[in-house]
């Protein structure tokens, strides 16, 4: 690993994390050296996150040898590592995760001289004496110091970043911005902001610090030092003295600036006695204070006894409580039940707890190394002691929880041996093998889920591994790129635990796959874990679990925020409905002529990509194969397609130079000629009415661009456009920038010629009357292209298809190069602040920011809920829905809501209720429609007026008597066979009842018929 290169500039690997941390923070992180002490499960989780994140160097320290019990949560250890030093055994696995990071192992004592080489020191599973010694040293030397510990069902986190720690960017929120409509000359000056797209005003607050850019007229504001604002109302801000500045003309952007902050922290020795404990809810503070004392008492017990309390040993728990009481006198009231519960399972070692606390601890390391986000101030406690309230948990004995010499001893300590066996029999469906999916599967392997007789995990993911996945999906390595995620993930966890049974499917779960993931599949499952970033698929999966009465744990994340939701049949409310955030759509006139924001110019550039490199190629190929497809189009559309085909065939390049010529001509058309035409129609001084300027408010007056072969953005546009044009015409592209610039310098284009009579629409208008189509032009063009088609097809060198349609791919650099350059040039036309390449990629690619720390924490919380499902918990108060924000060190856990209810047919129903009937009639054969209707009336009092299966009508009371009789006499499956549907074993029917005709079809209980 010597000579590992810095990671900060590797955008292909770190694009999703760069959206979370930012480039400056990533550069600081890439210069940091971190020491992780203790390589059991928690230490391995922290080290893994830091290596994936791209620290410069991560040093692993441990003096102990690996034993079987370590494998309860230490996923890097295998049978062959038993007896080896834990740090040494883990080093190779961690080094393989990221070639940019120098990973070393240290097995000697931690000397002060050794500690000075690190910017951050993290202690896990350390004795209190070691914590105090190293904490004192680090505080005195300005080394950021973190303590992380997990004992059974409780975790502890402490941060001391010294007396003068600088937070360069304290928040994960995007800076507030607004377009300027007017700025007054005065003391103070008044800034009037333009309304946003939703018609609302600005989002600034009193005291926010802002800068200005792109202001015309009052140019003194541009580039000025950040200044504070005072909010006057929803649209106006008060700034400093502008009385001596030039009069405001137009344009401008006001942008919030996040200024650095300096923070001071107490050393551990002081913070133990006078703790500052961070909680999301003030009601949680007494519990956290009790855990603060309990952890100290546990250190005292371990020092006194030489070991942790024995599992479920009442005497040991009482001794910990006695020690806690002695501390309680100094540190405040004590919840003795919490201390007893904590002590009784403190010898436990659970992978989900290590994952959750590891994610939190690693995020604090990233804050220390990068200066991004506010650090924890200073203590945080977490517990899942609600497990001890599960039915039967309190009756577990020392014998039930005694070690068996098994890799699962750390789990048996908490839940007992019988539960461990039950875990092994589970059949689970994991949907998604991305970031959260990898973490879930890893914890499942550590937990032994599906590692016993009859157990199985089915993991489904249609995607393949991309390089941008590697910084957070730790089961994948560079050699796995382009391989199916589900298969690689399944193979990786089998290596962690050879007993686990995992079946990999490369499928997208959805309605189209119900032949695979239907009733027969779901009825064998014990539960479902969702690890999806697609809200539509998440909603579909929720509907399946509701339909088939299966428990679901749903997980999601974005940046440093995550959530976990539990859905338990008949116990909690259903999670849906959910849908993807609605994509913003912008008025065409805004995109074409009046952009106001970089989002507008990026959408315009994205549309350009489609209109230049995909649609023309598709239409040309289709025309050459089947010219009759135009007959199915309306005349205006047919003419438009034919003109596009003609243009594409006329523009066919012979070589790279032709592609450069085309790209340069298109640059001229977009950024010079089109703007010239617009300004001819609406000159800068144009008025909509006397005294009312046309170019005002949300209309920015554009200006022409003049091509410069030495301008980076101009050349970047031509290079990207020419490359894509060459690809779509199957011409060999060149990447010689200097040669391309030489071509551009020698290229002379004709001057701009105005188009007479061209109408420019300035408002969104519905075309009530279709424009007349020149039928002669349509016929002439059809004839000409038919001749051209014949010549092309007869030519020996013609290869069909002759063009290659290019679909935009956010991870293809040429695609993003084009969109970024095209957008920024248009932004320059209109005086809009440009966006860098990475920001443009995020916006146009709709990329979700992601970081490994959040996925770890989310997966840990999800697995805690799965423990409860496997236990068979039917007490809603024991389940937790969680929302976390690692940037603020906040976690909110609440009980799920009870099932929603509704009234139908004079009865109250739960969202989980359904009507189930064995579809066997009096004759022992399949039930008829009449028999089903009679059953519904007799058993449930429902008078059905219409019965359907999808769009197939089985019964309709509005039909005449003869038709109704025929419908009722049929077997339930007869109508389906007549409609061409296969005969199912399980039939779900929809129905409408008398008096309920106005209700939605989803407002009645599901009706399931099981056919013989």
CSV table of C-alpha atoms in Angstrom, one decimal, residues 138-306:
chain,number,residue,atom,x,y,z
A,138,UNK,CA,-4.8,14.1,22.7
A,139,UNK,CA,-6.5,17.1,24.3
A,140,UNK,CA,-3.1,18.6,25.2
A,141,UNK,CA,-1.7,18.0,21.7
A,142,UNK,CA,-4.8,19.1,19.8
A,143,UNK,CA,-5.6,15.6,18.4
A,144,UNK,CA,-9.2,14.9,17.9
A,145,UNK,CA,-10.2,12.2,20.3
A,146,UNK,CA,-13.2,9.8,20.1
A,147,UNK,CA,-14.4,7.0,22.4
A,148,UNK,CA,-17.0,4.5,21.0
A,149,UNK,CA,-18.2,1.5,22.9
A,150,UNK,CA,-21.0,-1.1,22.6
A,151,UNK,CA,-22.0,-3.4,25.4
A,152,UNK,CA,-24.9,-5.7,24.6
A,153,UNK,CA,-27.9,-3.6,23.8
A,154,UNK,CA,-26.4,-0.2,24.6
A,155,UNK,CA,-23.8,2.1,23.0
A,156,UNK,CA,-21.8,5.1,24.0
A,157,UNK,CA,-20.1,7.8,22.0
A,158,UNK,CA,-17.8,10.6,23.1
A,159,UNK,CA,-16.0,13.4,21.2
A,160,UNK,CA,-13.3,15.8,22.3
A,161,UNK,CA,-11.9,17.9,19.4
A,162,UNK,CA,-9.9,20.3,21.6
A,163,UNK,CA,-10.1,23.9,22.6
A,164,UNK,CA,-10.1,25.5,19.2
A,165,UNK,CA,-11.7,23.2,16.6
A,166,UNK,CA,-12.8,24.9,13.4
A,167,UNK,CA,-16.0,23.8,11.7
A,168,UNK,CA,-15.6,25.0,8.1
A,169,UNK,CA,-19.2,24.2,7.1
A,170,UNK,CA,-21.6,23.4,9.9
A,171,UNK,CA,-24.7,22.3,8.0
A,172,UNK,CA,-25.8,19.8,5.4
A,173,UNK,CA,-28.4,22.2,4.0
A,174,UNK,CA,-27.8,23.8,0.6
A,175,UNK,CA,-27.1,27.5,0.8
A,176,UNK,CA,-30.3,29.6,0.4
A,177,UNK,CA,-30.3,31.6,-2.8
A,178,UNK,CA,-32.6,34.0,-4.5
A,179,UNK,CA,-32.7,36.0,-7.8
A,180,UNK,CA,-32.5,39.8,-7.3
A,181,UNK,CA,-35.4,41.9,-8.7
A,182,UNK,CA,-34.2,45.3,-7.4
A,183,UNK,CA,-31.7,46.9,-5.0
A,184,UNK,CA,-32.2,50.4,-3.7
A,185,UNK,CA,-29.6,53.1,-3.1
A,186,UNK,CA,-29.7,54.0,0.5
A,187,UNK,CA,-28.5,53.3,4.1
A,188,UNK,CA,-29.5,50.6,4.5
A,189,UNK,CA,-30.0,49.3,1.0
A,190,UNK,CA,-33.1,47.2,0.4
A,191,UNK,CA,-32.9,44.1,-1.8
A,192,UNK,CA,-36.1,42.9,-3.4
A,193,UNK,CA,-36.0,39.2,-4.3
A,194,UNK,CA,-37.9,37.7,-7.2
A,195,UNK,CA,-40.5,35.1,-6.4
A,196,UNK,CA,-39.5,31.5,-6.7
A,197,UNK,CA,-41.1,29.1,-9.2
A,198,UNK,CA,-43.7,28.3,-6.6
A,199,UNK,CA,-44.6,32.0,-6.2
A,200,UNK,CA,-43.1,32.1,-2.7
A,201,UNK,CA,-40.6,34.5,-1.4
A,202,UNK,CA,-37.0,34.0,-0.2
A,203,UNK,CA,-36.0,31.6,2.6
A,204,UNK,CA,-33.4,33.8,4.3
A,205,UNK,CA,-33.4,34.4,8.1
A,206,UNK,CA,-32.2,37.4,10.2
A,207,UNK,CA,-28.4,37.2,10.6
A,208,UNK,CA,-27.7,35.2,7.5
A,209,UNK,CA,-24.5,36.2,5.8
A,210,UNK,CA,-24.8,36.6,2.0
A,211,UNK,CA,-22.8,37.5,-1.1
A,212,UNK,CA,-23.9,38.9,-4.5
A,213,UNK,CA,-23.0,37.9,-8.0
A,214,UNK,CA,-24.1,38.8,-11.5
A,215,UNK,CA,-25.6,42.2,-10.5
A,216,UNK,CA,-25.6,44.7,-13.3
A,217,UNK,CA,-25.5,48.4,-12.6
A,218,UNK,CA,-24.7,48.2,-8.9
A,219,UNK,CA,-21.6,46.2,-9.7
A,220,UNK,CA,-19.9,47.2,-6.4
A,221,UNK,CA,-21.9,44.4,-4.7
A,222,UNK,CA,-20.4,41.7,-6.9
A,223,UNK,CA,-17.6,39.9,-5.1
A,224,UNK,CA,-17.9,42.0,-2.0
A,225,UNK,CA,-17.1,40.5,1.4
A,226,UNK,CA,-20.1,38.5,2.9
A,227,UNK,CA,-22.6,40.8,4.7
A,228,UNK,CA,-25.4,40.1,7.1
A,229,UNK,CA,-29.0,40.6,6.2
A,230,UNK,CA,-32.2,41.5,8.1
A,231,UNK,CA,-35.4,40.1,6.8
A,232,UNK,CA,-38.1,42.8,6.2
A,233,UNK,CA,-40.7,40.5,4.7
A,234,UNK,CA,-41.1,37.5,2.3
A,235,UNK,CA,-39.5,39.3,-0.6
A,236,UNK,CA,-37.3,42.1,0.9
A,237,UNK,CA,-33.9,42.0,2.7
A,238,UNK,CA,-32.1,44.9,4.4
A,239,UNK,CA,-28.3,45.0,3.7
A,240,UNK,CA,-25.6,47.6,4.5
A,241,UNK,CA,-25.0,51.1,3.0
A,242,UNK,CA,-25.5,51.2,-0.8
A,243,UNK,CA,-26.0,54.9,-1.0
A,244,UNK,CA,-22.6,55.5,-2.7
A,245,UNK,CA,-23.0,52.5,-5.2
A,246,UNK,CA,-24.1,52.8,-8.8
A,247,UNK,CA,-27.8,52.5,-9.5
A,248,UNK,CA,-29.1,49.0,-9.9
A,249,UNK,CA,-29.9,48.0,-13.5
A,250,UNK,CA,-30.9,44.3,-13.5
A,251,UNK,CA,-30.0,40.7,-12.7
A,252,UNK,CA,-28.0,39.3,-9.8
A,253,UNK,CA,-28.1,36.4,-7.4
A,254,UNK,CA,-28.0,36.7,-3.6
A,255,UNK,CA,-26.4,33.6,-2.0
A,256,UNK,CA,-26.1,32.6,1.7
A,257,UNK,CA,-22.6,31.9,2.9
A,258,UNK,CA,-21.9,29.3,5.6
A,259,UNK,CA,-19.1,30.9,7.6
A,260,UNK,CA,-16.6,28.8,9.6
A,261,UNK,CA,-17.2,28.4,13.4
A,262,UNK,CA,-14.8,27.7,16.2
A,263,UNK,CA,-15.9,25.3,19.0
A,264,UNK,CA,-14.3,24.2,22.2
A,265,UNK,CA,-14.6,20.8,23.9
A,266,UNK,CA,-13.8,19.5,27.4
A,267,UNK,CA,-11.3,16.6,27.9
A,268,UNK,CA,-12.8,13.2,28.8
A,269,UNK,CA,-11.6,13.5,32.5
A,270,UNK,CA,-13.8,16.6,33.0
A,271,UNK,CA,-16.6,15.5,30.7
A,272,UNK,CA,-17.1,12.2,32.7
A,273,UNK,CA,-18.0,14.2,35.8
A,274,UNK,CA,-19.8,17.1,34.1
A,275,UNK,CA,-21.3,15.4,31.0
A,276,UNK,CA,-22.9,17.3,28.2
A,277,UNK,CA,-25.2,14.7,26.7
A,278,UNK,CA,-26.9,15.2,23.3
A,279,UNK,CA,-30.4,13.9,23.0
A,280,UNK,CA,-33.1,14.4,20.3
A,281,UNK,CA,-35.9,14.6,22.9
A,282,UNK,CA,-35.4,16.3,26.4
A,283,UNK,CA,-37.5,13.4,27.9
A,284,UNK,CA,-34.6,11.0,27.0
A,285,UNK,CA,-32.0,12.9,29.1
A,286,UNK,CA,-32.6,11.0,32.4
A,287,UNK,CA,-32.2,7.7,30.6
A,288,UNK,CA,-29.0,8.8,28.9
A,289,UNK,CA,-27.7,10.1,32.3
A,290,UNK,CA,-28.4,6.6,33.8
A,291,UNK,CA,-26.5,4.9,30.9
A,292,UNK,CA,-23.6,7.4,31.4
A,293,UNK,CA,-23.3,6.2,35.0
A,294,UNK,CA,-23.9,2.6,34.1
A,295,UNK,CA,-21.0,2.5,31.6
A,296,UNK,CA,-18.7,3.9,34.3
A,297,UNK,CA,-20.0,1.3,36.8
A,298,UNK,CA,-19.3,-1.4,34.2
A,299,UNK,CA,-15.7,-0.3,33.8
A,300,UNK,CA,-15.4,-0.5,37.6
A,301,UNK,CA,-16.9,-4.0,37.7
A,302,UNK,CA,-14.6,-5.2,35.0
A,303,UNK,CA,-11.6,-3.8,36.8
A,304,UNK,CA,-12.8,-5.4,40.0
A,305,UNK,CA,-13.8,-8.8,38.6
A,306,UNK,CA,-11.5,-9.1,35.6
